[in-house]
Amino acid sequence: MTEQFHDQHLSADALDQIFREARSYNGWHDKDVSEDQIRAIYELAKMGPTSANMQPARLVWCRSQDAKDRLANHASEGNKDKVRTAPVCVIIGYDIDFHEQLPWLFPHADAKSWFEDDENGRKEGAARNSALQGAYLMVAARALGLDCGPMSGVDLDGVTKEFFADQPKVRADWICAIGYGDRTTIFERSPRPDFEKFNRID
Ligand SMILES: Cc1cc2nc3c(=O)[nH]c(=O)nc-3n(C[C@H](O)[C@H](O)[C@H](O)COP(=O)(O)O)c2cc1C
């Protein structure tokens, strides 16, 4: 098989859409996000890498008004309306027992055994990799023309009990509203550090 290299940059417009002009939104236009769009976000995001392909994120996409209201009840005062009025708000949880799935997710090796007697290691891996999955999800949503509003200002124990009661080893970690962002609801872009500030090339 001939090796294929991706020697083509994404267009400047695509990079603007995904990174340079994308913002974290607090308010939304009254425009629905369909179940097909939710599935399309997931189909891209799931391709992002996780350690041993562990895929620890457990996602609840709150799309009905009832689900959004139940989630908003656990949000901080400043976040309640952002949750209630978003077309969709996804809960990013992680499964501390993700290793049970490794025999089919990572069939090349006995990866389940690496984690079996190490609950602390599993918590660390689940938190790290589910956060990455959430980041892939935001990039995917933006690539598909949607906007995001990530939030950690929620009572995580309350969200965990409300939405993951039947999965005792799953813990809610943060939430992300998704829709068509209303520019009038955000401040000017906050500064981003230049390369020299927090990077070095050794
Ligand atoms: C994990 C995470 C948690 C956040 N929590 C909140 C929150 O609880 N409430 C809120 O209004 N914004 C929240 N934000 C939004 C950030 O303040 C915002 O992404 C950051 O200031 C950059 O804004 P920009 O994307 O518009 O440049 C959160 C962002 C992330 C990634």
PDB file of C-alpha atoms and ligand atoms in Angstrom:
ATOM      1  CA  MET A   1       0.000   0.000   0.000  1.00  0.00           C
ATOM      2  CA  THR A   2       1.344   3.428  -0.875  1.00  0.00           C
ATOM      3  CA  GLU A   3       1.718   5.652   2.145  1.00  0.00           C
ATOM      4  CA  GLN A   4      -0.438   8.769   2.086  1.00  0.00           C
ATOM      5  CA  PHE A   5       0.729  12.010   3.664  1.00  0.00           C
ATOM      6  CA  HIS A   6      -1.611  14.865   4.475  1.00  0.00           C
ATOM      7  CA  ASP A   7       0.507  17.627   3.009  1.00  0.00           C
ATOM      8  CA  GLN A   8      -2.468  19.910   2.692  1.00  0.00           C
ATOM      9  CA  HIS A   9      -3.240  22.527   5.331  1.00  0.00           C
ATOM     10  CA  LEU A  10      -6.852  23.096   6.275  1.00  0.00           C
ATOM     11  CA  SER A  11      -7.978  26.385   4.769  1.00  0.00           C
ATOM     12  CA  ALA A  12      -7.550  29.646   6.697  1.00  0.00           C
ATOM     13  CA  ASP A  13     -11.349  29.803   6.892  1.00  0.00           C
ATOM     14  CA  ALA A  14     -11.523  26.364   8.491  1.00  0.00           C
ATOM     15  CA  LEU A  15      -8.839  27.297  11.031  1.00  0.00           C
ATOM     16  CA  ASP A  16     -10.705  30.528  11.818  1.00  0.00           C
ATOM     17  CA  GLN A  17     -13.908  28.578  12.358  1.00  0.00           C
ATOM     18  CA  ILE A  18     -12.391  25.910  14.592  1.00  0.00           C
ATOM     19  CA  PHE A  19      -9.857  28.007  16.513  1.00  0.00           C
ATOM     20  CA  ARG A  20      -9.241  31.683  15.792  1.00  0.00           C
ATOM     21  CA  GLU A  21     -12.805  32.943  15.717  1.00  0.00           C
ATOM     22  CA  ALA A  22     -14.472  30.264  17.854  1.00  0.00           C
ATOM     23  CA  ARG A  23     -15.624  31.546  21.234  1.00  0.00           C
ATOM     24  CA  SER A  24     -17.151  30.167  24.444  1.00  0.00           C
ATOM     25  CA  TYR A  25     -20.769  31.292  24.338  1.00  0.00           C
ATOM     26  CA  ASN A  26     -23.113  32.285  27.150  1.00  0.00           C
ATOM     27  CA  GLY A  27     -26.281  32.662  25.062  1.00  0.00           C
ATOM     28  CA  TRP A  28     -27.811  31.069  22.024  1.00  0.00           C
ATOM     29  CA  HIS A  29     -29.830  31.824  18.928  1.00  0.00           C
ATOM     30  CA  ASP A  30     -33.218  30.140  18.845  1.00  0.00           C
ATOM     31  CA  LYS A  31     -32.119  27.453  16.390  1.00  0.00           C
ATOM     32  CA  ASP A  32     -32.422  23.755  17.056  1.00  0.00           C
ATOM     33  CA  VAL A  33     -29.579  21.212  17.113  1.00  0.00           C
ATOM     34  CA  SER A  34     -30.884  17.902  15.762  1.00  0.00           C
ATOM     35  CA  GLU A  35     -30.199  14.383  16.948  1.00  0.00           C
ATOM     36  CA  ASP A  36     -28.396  13.834  13.625  1.00  0.00           C
ATOM     37  CA  GLN A  37     -26.068  16.736  14.427  1.00  0.00           C
ATOM     38  CA  ILE A  38     -25.382  15.293  17.889  1.00  0.00           C
ATOM     39  CA  ARG A  39     -24.517  11.940  16.324  1.00  0.00           C
ATOM     40  CA  ALA A  40     -22.306  13.648  13.710  1.00  0.00           C
ATOM     41  CA  ILE A  41     -20.325  15.389  16.478  1.00  0.00           C
ATOM     42  CA  TYR A  42     -19.805  12.072  18.248  1.00  0.00           C
ATOM     43  CA  GLU A  43     -18.776  10.230  15.067  1.00  0.00           C
ATOM     44  CA  LEU A  44     -15.887  12.697  14.606  1.00  0.00           C
ATOM     45  CA  ALA A  45     -14.954  13.115  18.277  1.00  0.00           C
ATOM     46  CA  LYS A  46     -14.694   9.374  18.930  1.00  0.00           C
ATOM     47  CA  MET A  47     -11.791   9.139  16.480  1.00  0.00           C
ATOM     48  CA  GLY A  48      -9.531  11.257  18.730  1.00  0.00           C
ATOM     49  CA  PRO A  49      -6.849   9.334  20.612  1.00  0.00           C
ATOM     50  CA  THR A  50      -7.167   8.101  24.214  1.00  0.00           C
ATOM     51  CA  SER A  51      -4.700   5.971  26.221  1.00  0.00           C
ATOM     52  CA  ALA A  52      -5.057   2.320  25.166  1.00  0.00           C
ATOM     53  CA  ASN A  53      -8.184   3.491  23.320  1.00  0.00           C
ATOM     54  CA  MET A  54      -9.879   3.501  26.721  1.00  0.00           C
ATOM     55  CA  GLN A  55     -12.701   5.881  25.696  1.00  0.00           C
ATOM     56  CA  PRO A  56     -13.689   6.575  29.327  1.00  0.00           C
ATOM     57  CA  ALA A  57     -16.116   9.442  28.607  1.00  0.00           C
ATOM     58  CA  ARG A  58     -19.788   8.714  29.232  1.00  0.00           C
ATOM     59  CA  LEU A  59     -21.912  11.400  27.612  1.00  0.00           C
ATOM     60  CA  VAL A  60     -25.487  12.435  28.301  1.00  0.00           C
ATOM     61  CA  TRP A  61     -26.797  14.844  25.683  1.00  0.00           C
ATOM     62  CA  CYS A  62     -29.563  16.851  27.348  1.00  0.00           C
ATOM     63  CA  ARG A  63     -31.799  17.944  24.473  1.00  0.00           C
ATOM     64  CA  SER A  64     -35.313  17.821  25.912  1.00  0.00           C
ATOM     65  CA  GLN A  65     -36.372  20.804  27.997  1.00  0.00           C
ATOM     66  CA  ASP A  66     -36.976  18.443  30.903  1.00  0.00           C
ATOM     67  CA  ALA A  67     -33.400  17.112  30.810  1.00  0.00           C
ATOM     68  CA  LYS A  68     -31.947  20.632  30.501  1.00  0.00           C
ATOM     69  CA  ASP A  69     -34.073  21.828  33.437  1.00  0.00           C
ATOM     70  CA  ARG A  70     -32.964  18.891  35.565  1.00  0.00           C
ATOM     71  CA  LEU A  71     -29.342  19.713  34.718  1.00  0.00           C
ATOM     72  CA  ALA A  72     -29.824  23.451  35.307  1.00  0.00           C
ATOM     73  CA  ASN A  73     -31.047  22.705  38.850  1.00  0.00           C
ATOM     74  CA  HIS A  74     -27.469  21.622  39.658  1.00  0.00           C
ATOM     75  CA  ALA A  75     -25.755  24.546  37.897  1.00  0.00           C
ATOM     76  CA  SER A  76     -24.330  27.599  39.670  1.00  0.00           C
ATOM     77  CA  GLU A  77     -26.592  30.688  39.638  1.00  0.00           C
ATOM     78  CA  GLY A  78     -24.651  32.232  36.756  1.00  0.00           C
ATOM     79  CA  ASN A  79     -24.858  29.066  34.665  1.00  0.00           C
ATOM     80  CA  LYS A  80     -28.527  28.081  35.139  1.00  0.00           C
ATOM     81  CA  ASP A  81     -29.924  30.102  32.235  1.00  0.00           C
ATOM     82  CA  LYS A  82     -27.052  29.106  29.965  1.00  0.00           C
ATOM     83  CA  VAL A  83     -28.039  25.475  30.463  1.00  0.00           C
ATOM     84  CA  ARG A  84     -31.816  25.971  30.246  1.00  0.00           C
ATOM     85  CA  THR A  85     -31.731  28.007  27.043  1.00  0.00           C
ATOM     86  CA  ALA A  86     -29.065  26.054  25.120  1.00  0.00           C
ATOM     87  CA  PRO A  87     -30.340  23.852  22.280  1.00  0.00           C
ATOM     88  CA  VAL A  88     -28.281  20.995  23.740  1.00  0.00           C
ATOM     89  CA  CYS A  89     -26.125  20.627  26.839  1.00  0.00           C
ATOM     90  CA  VAL A  90     -23.893  17.564  27.065  1.00  0.00           C
ATOM     91  CA  ILE A  91     -22.677  16.134  30.361  1.00  0.00           C
ATOM     92  CA  ILE A  92     -19.123  14.783  30.145  1.00  0.00           C
ATOM     93  CA  GLY A  93     -18.771  12.028  32.724  1.00  0.00           C
ATOM     94  CA  TYR A  94     -16.116   9.377  33.058  1.00  0.00           C
ATOM     95  CA  ASP A  95     -16.235   5.718  33.967  1.00  0.00           C
ATOM     96  CA  ILE A  96     -13.670   4.698  36.585  1.00  0.00           C
ATOM     97  CA  ASP A  97     -14.291   1.094  35.523  1.00  0.00           C
ATOM     98  CA  PHE A  98     -13.537   1.780  31.851  1.00  0.00           C
ATOM     99  CA  HIS A  99     -11.080  -1.140  31.969  1.00  0.00           C
ATOM    100  CA  GLU A 100     -13.999  -3.594  31.766  1.00  0.00           C
ATOM    101  CA  GLN A 101     -14.413  -2.499  28.131  1.00  0.00           C
ATOM    102  CA  LEU A 102     -10.765  -2.842  27.126  1.00  0.00           C
ATOM    103  CA  PRO A 103     -10.986  -6.423  25.803  1.00  0.00           C
ATOM    104  CA  TRP A 104     -12.984  -5.131  22.809  1.00  0.00           C
ATOM    105  CA  LEU A 105     -11.679  -1.548  22.697  1.00  0.00           C
ATOM    106  CA  PHE A 106      -7.999  -2.576  22.735  1.00  0.00           C
ATOM    107  CA  PRO A 107      -7.926  -6.146  21.462  1.00  0.00           C
ATOM    108  CA  HIS A 108      -4.165  -6.170  20.662  1.00  0.00           C
ATOM    109  CA  ALA A 109      -3.152  -6.637  24.310  1.00  0.00           C
ATOM    110  CA  ASP A 110      -4.519  -7.645  27.710  1.00  0.00           C
ATOM    111  CA  ALA A 111      -4.902  -3.986  28.699  1.00  0.00           C
ATOM    112  CA  LYS A 112      -7.656  -4.755  31.217  1.00  0.00           C
ATOM    113  CA  SER A 113      -5.091  -6.439  33.470  1.00  0.00           C
ATOM    114  CA  TRP A 114      -2.934  -3.275  33.546  1.00  0.00           C
ATOM    115  CA  PHE A 115      -5.680  -1.433  35.401  1.00  0.00           C
ATOM    116  CA  GLU A 116      -7.424  -4.176  37.385  1.00  0.00           C
ATOM    117  CA  ASP A 117      -5.796  -3.573  40.799  1.00  0.00           C
ATOM    118  CA  ASP A 118      -5.178   0.141  40.385  1.00  0.00           C
ATOM    119  CA  GLU A 119      -8.292   2.221  41.052  1.00  0.00           C
ATOM    120  CA  ASN A 120      -6.227   5.405  41.548  1.00  0.00           C
ATOM    121  CA  GLY A 121      -4.540   4.895  38.194  1.00  0.00           C
ATOM    122  CA  ARG A 122      -7.941   4.302  36.613  1.00  0.00           C
ATOM    123  CA  LYS A 123      -9.302   7.549  38.096  1.00  0.00           C
ATOM    124  CA  GLU A 124      -6.308   9.455  36.765  1.00  0.00           C
ATOM    125  CA  GLY A 125      -6.570   7.865  33.319  1.00  0.00           C
ATOM    126  CA  ALA A 126     -10.333   8.344  33.145  1.00  0.00           C
ATOM    127  CA  ALA A 127     -10.123  12.028  34.110  1.00  0.00           C
ATOM    128  CA  ARG A 128      -7.264  12.785  31.704  1.00  0.00           C
ATOM    129  CA  ASN A 129      -8.710  10.960  28.741  1.00  0.00           C
ATOM    130  CA  SER A 130     -12.344  12.013  29.161  1.00  0.00           C
ATOM    131  CA  ALA A 131     -11.196  15.649  29.270  1.00  0.00           C
ATOM    132  CA  LEU A 132      -9.402  15.027  25.987  1.00  0.00           C
ATOM    133  CA  GLN A 133     -12.575  13.483  24.571  1.00  0.00           C
ATOM    134  CA  GLY A 134     -14.502  16.592  25.621  1.00  0.00           C
ATOM    135  CA  ALA A 135     -11.951  18.742  23.814  1.00  0.00           C
ATOM    136  CA  TYR A 136     -12.286  16.611  20.660  1.00  0.00           C
ATOM    137  CA  LEU A 137     -16.047  17.021  20.993  1.00  0.00           C
ATOM    138  CA  MET A 138     -15.755  20.831  21.020  1.00  0.00           C
ATOM    139  CA  VAL A 139     -13.412  20.841  18.028  1.00  0.00           C
ATOM    140  CA  ALA A 140     -15.793  18.491  16.176  1.00  0.00           C
ATOM    141  CA  ALA A 141     -18.831  20.651  16.983  1.00  0.00           C
ATOM    142  CA  ARG A 142     -17.023  23.755  15.729  1.00  0.00           C
ATOM    143  CA  ALA A 143     -15.864  21.963  12.587  1.00  0.00           C
ATOM    144  CA  LEU A 144     -19.519  21.130  11.918  1.00  0.00           C
ATOM    145  CA  GLY A 145     -20.551  24.777  12.223  1.00  0.00           C
ATOM    146  CA  LEU A 146     -21.767  24.735  15.815  1.00  0.00           C
ATOM    147  CA  ASP A 147     -20.642  26.694  18.862  1.00  0.00           C
ATOM    148  CA  CYS A 148     -19.834  25.548  22.397  1.00  0.00           C
ATOM    149  CA  GLY A 149     -20.161  26.856  25.948  1.00  0.00           C
ATOM    150  CA  PRO A 150     -18.104  24.674  28.317  1.00  0.00           C
ATOM    151  CA  MET A 151     -18.940  24.919  32.040  1.00  0.00           C
ATOM    152  CA  SER A 152     -17.605  23.394  35.229  1.00  0.00           C
ATOM    153  CA  GLY A 153     -19.736  25.592  37.492  1.00  0.00           C
ATOM    154  CA  VAL A 154     -22.091  22.780  38.480  1.00  0.00           C
ATOM    155  CA  ASP A 155     -22.621  20.623  41.552  1.00  0.00           C
ATOM    156  CA  LEU A 156     -20.897  17.538  40.199  1.00  0.00           C
ATOM    157  CA  ASP A 157     -22.172  15.220  42.944  1.00  0.00           C
ATOM    158  CA  GLY A 158     -25.702  16.383  42.205  1.00  0.00           C
ATOM    159  CA  VAL A 159     -25.303  15.880  38.433  1.00  0.00           C
ATOM    160  CA  THR A 160     -23.732  12.468  39.019  1.00  0.00           C
ATOM    161  CA  LYS A 161     -26.678  11.348  41.188  1.00  0.00           C
ATOM    162  CA  GLU A 162     -29.261  12.816  38.817  1.00  0.00           C
ATOM    163  CA  PHE A 163     -27.905  11.394  35.547  1.00  0.00           C
ATOM    164  CA  PHE A 164     -25.664   8.444  36.395  1.00  0.00           C
ATOM    165  CA  ALA A 165     -27.537   6.846  39.312  1.00  0.00           C
ATOM    166  CA  ASP A 166     -27.618   3.511  37.478  1.00  0.00           C
ATOM    167  CA  GLN A 167     -23.835   3.584  36.798  1.00  0.00           C
ATOM    168  CA  PRO A 168     -22.137   3.743  40.210  1.00  0.00           C
ATOM    169  CA  LYS A 169     -18.598   3.992  38.795  1.00  0.00           C
ATOM    170  CA  VAL A 170     -19.400   6.937  36.508  1.00  0.00           C
ATOM    171  CA  ARG A 171     -18.731  10.478  37.699  1.00  0.00           C
ATOM    172  CA  ALA A 172     -19.866  13.714  36.024  1.00  0.00           C
ATOM    173  CA  ASP A 173     -16.942  16.072  35.365  1.00  0.00           C
ATOM    174  CA  TRP A 174     -18.143  19.093  33.344  1.00  0.00           C
ATOM    175  CA  ILE A 175     -20.816  20.128  30.895  1.00  0.00           C
ATOM    176  CA  CYS A 176     -20.859  21.810  27.504  1.00  0.00           C
ATOM    177  CA  ALA A 177     -23.704  23.719  25.884  1.00  0.00           C
ATOM    178  CA  ILE A 178     -23.916  23.401  22.104  1.00  0.00           C
ATOM    179  CA  GLY A 179     -25.819  25.536  19.653  1.00  0.00           C
ATOM    180  CA  TYR A 180     -25.505  28.652  17.524  1.00  0.00           C
ATOM    181  CA  GLY A 181     -23.780  31.217  19.715  1.00  0.00           C
ATOM    182  CA  ASP A 182     -25.165  34.708  20.162  1.00  0.00           C
ATOM    183  CA  ARG A 183     -22.261  37.183  19.841  1.00  0.00           C
ATOM    184  CA  THR A 184     -24.060  39.732  22.021  1.00  0.00           C
ATOM    185  CA  THR A 185     -23.649  37.405  25.040  1.00  0.00           C
ATOM    186  CA  ILE A 186     -19.838  37.374  25.203  1.00  0.00           C
ATOM    187  CA  PHE A 187     -17.084  39.769  26.257  1.00  0.00           C
ATOM    188  CA  GLU A 188     -14.048  40.689  24.202  1.00  0.00           C
ATOM    189  CA  ARG A 189     -11.647  37.791  23.754  1.00  0.00           C
ATOM    190  CA  SER A 190      -9.400  37.358  26.806  1.00  0.00           C
ATOM    191  CA  PRO A 191      -5.652  37.489  26.145  1.00  0.00           C
ATOM    192  CA  ARG A 192      -3.804  34.373  25.045  1.00  0.00           C
ATOM    193  CA  PRO A 193      -0.141  34.001  25.981  1.00  0.00           C
ATOM    194  CA  ASP A 194       2.539  34.305  23.299  1.00  0.00           C
ATOM    195  CA  PHE A 195       4.612  31.212  22.635  1.00  0.00           C
ATOM    196  CA  GLU A 196       7.552  32.523  24.703  1.00  0.00           C
ATOM    197  CA  LYS A 197       5.448  32.895  27.847  1.00  0.00           C
ATOM    198  CA  PHE A 198       4.729  29.243  28.685  1.00  0.00           C
ATOM    199  CA  ASN A 199       6.669  27.254  26.108  1.00  0.00           C
ATOM    200  CA  ARG A 200      10.207  26.263  25.533  1.00  0.00           C
ATOM    201  CA  ILE A 201      11.776  24.073  22.956  1.00  0.00           C
ATOM    202  CA  ASP A 202      14.559  22.006  24.497  1.00  0.00           C
TER     203      ASP A 202
HETATM  204  C1  LIG B   1     -13.634  23.187  31.552  1.00  0.00           C
HETATM  205  C2  LIG B   1     -14.209  24.581  31.417  1.00  0.00           C
HETATM  206  C3  LIG B   1     -15.031  25.051  32.411  1.00  0.00           C
HETATM  207  C4  LIG B   1     -15.624  26.324  32.276  1.00  0.00           C
HETATM  208  N1  LIG B   1     -16.557  26.707  33.221  1.00  0.00           N
HETATM  209  C5  LIG B   1     -17.291  27.806  32.980  1.00  0.00           C
HETATM  210  C6  LIG B   1     -18.410  28.117  33.801  1.00  0.00           C
HETATM  211  O1  LIG B   1     -18.745  27.400  34.753  1.00  0.00           O
HETATM  212  N2  LIG B   1     -19.146  29.227  33.513  1.00  0.00           N
HETATM  213  C7  LIG B   1     -18.826  30.023  32.439  1.00  0.00           C
HETATM  214  O2  LIG B   1     -19.530  31.008  32.213  1.00  0.00           O
HETATM  215  N3  LIG B   1     -17.763  29.761  31.653  1.00  0.00           N
HETATM  216  C8  LIG B   1     -17.004  28.667  31.870  1.00  0.00           C
HETATM  217  N4  LIG B   1     -15.956  28.349  31.035  1.00  0.00           N
HETATM  218  C9  LIG B   1     -15.662  29.227  29.875  1.00  0.00           C
HETATM  219  C10 LIG B   1     -14.264  29.874  29.938  1.00  0.00           C
HETATM  220  O3  LIG B   1     -14.274  30.972  30.795  1.00  0.00           O
HETATM  221  C11 LIG B   1     -13.875  30.264  28.505  1.00  0.00           C
HETATM  222  O4  LIG B   1     -13.763  29.078  27.740  1.00  0.00           O
HETATM  223  C12 LIG B   1     -12.540  31.014  28.435  1.00  0.00           C
HETATM  224  O5  LIG B   1     -12.610  32.230  29.130  1.00  0.00           O
HETATM  225  C13 LIG B   1     -12.145  31.284  26.992  1.00  0.00           C
HETATM  226  O6  LIG B   1     -13.153  32.021  26.336  1.00  0.00           O
HETATM  227  P1  LIG B   1     -13.192  32.107  24.730  1.00  0.00           P
HETATM  228  O7  LIG B   1     -13.275  30.686  24.234  1.00  0.00           O
HETATM  229  O8  LIG B   1     -14.433  32.876  24.383  1.00  0.00           O
HETATM  230  O9  LIG B   1     -11.956  32.783  24.293  1.00  0.00           O
HETATM  231  C14 LIG B   1     -15.326  27.129  31.155  1.00  0.00           C
HETATM  232  C15 LIG B   1     -14.460  26.641  30.175  1.00  0.00           C
HETATM  233  C16 LIG B   1     -13.906  25.379  30.292  1.00  0.00           C
HETATM  234  C17 LIG B   1     -13.027  24.847  29.178  1.00  0.00           C
END
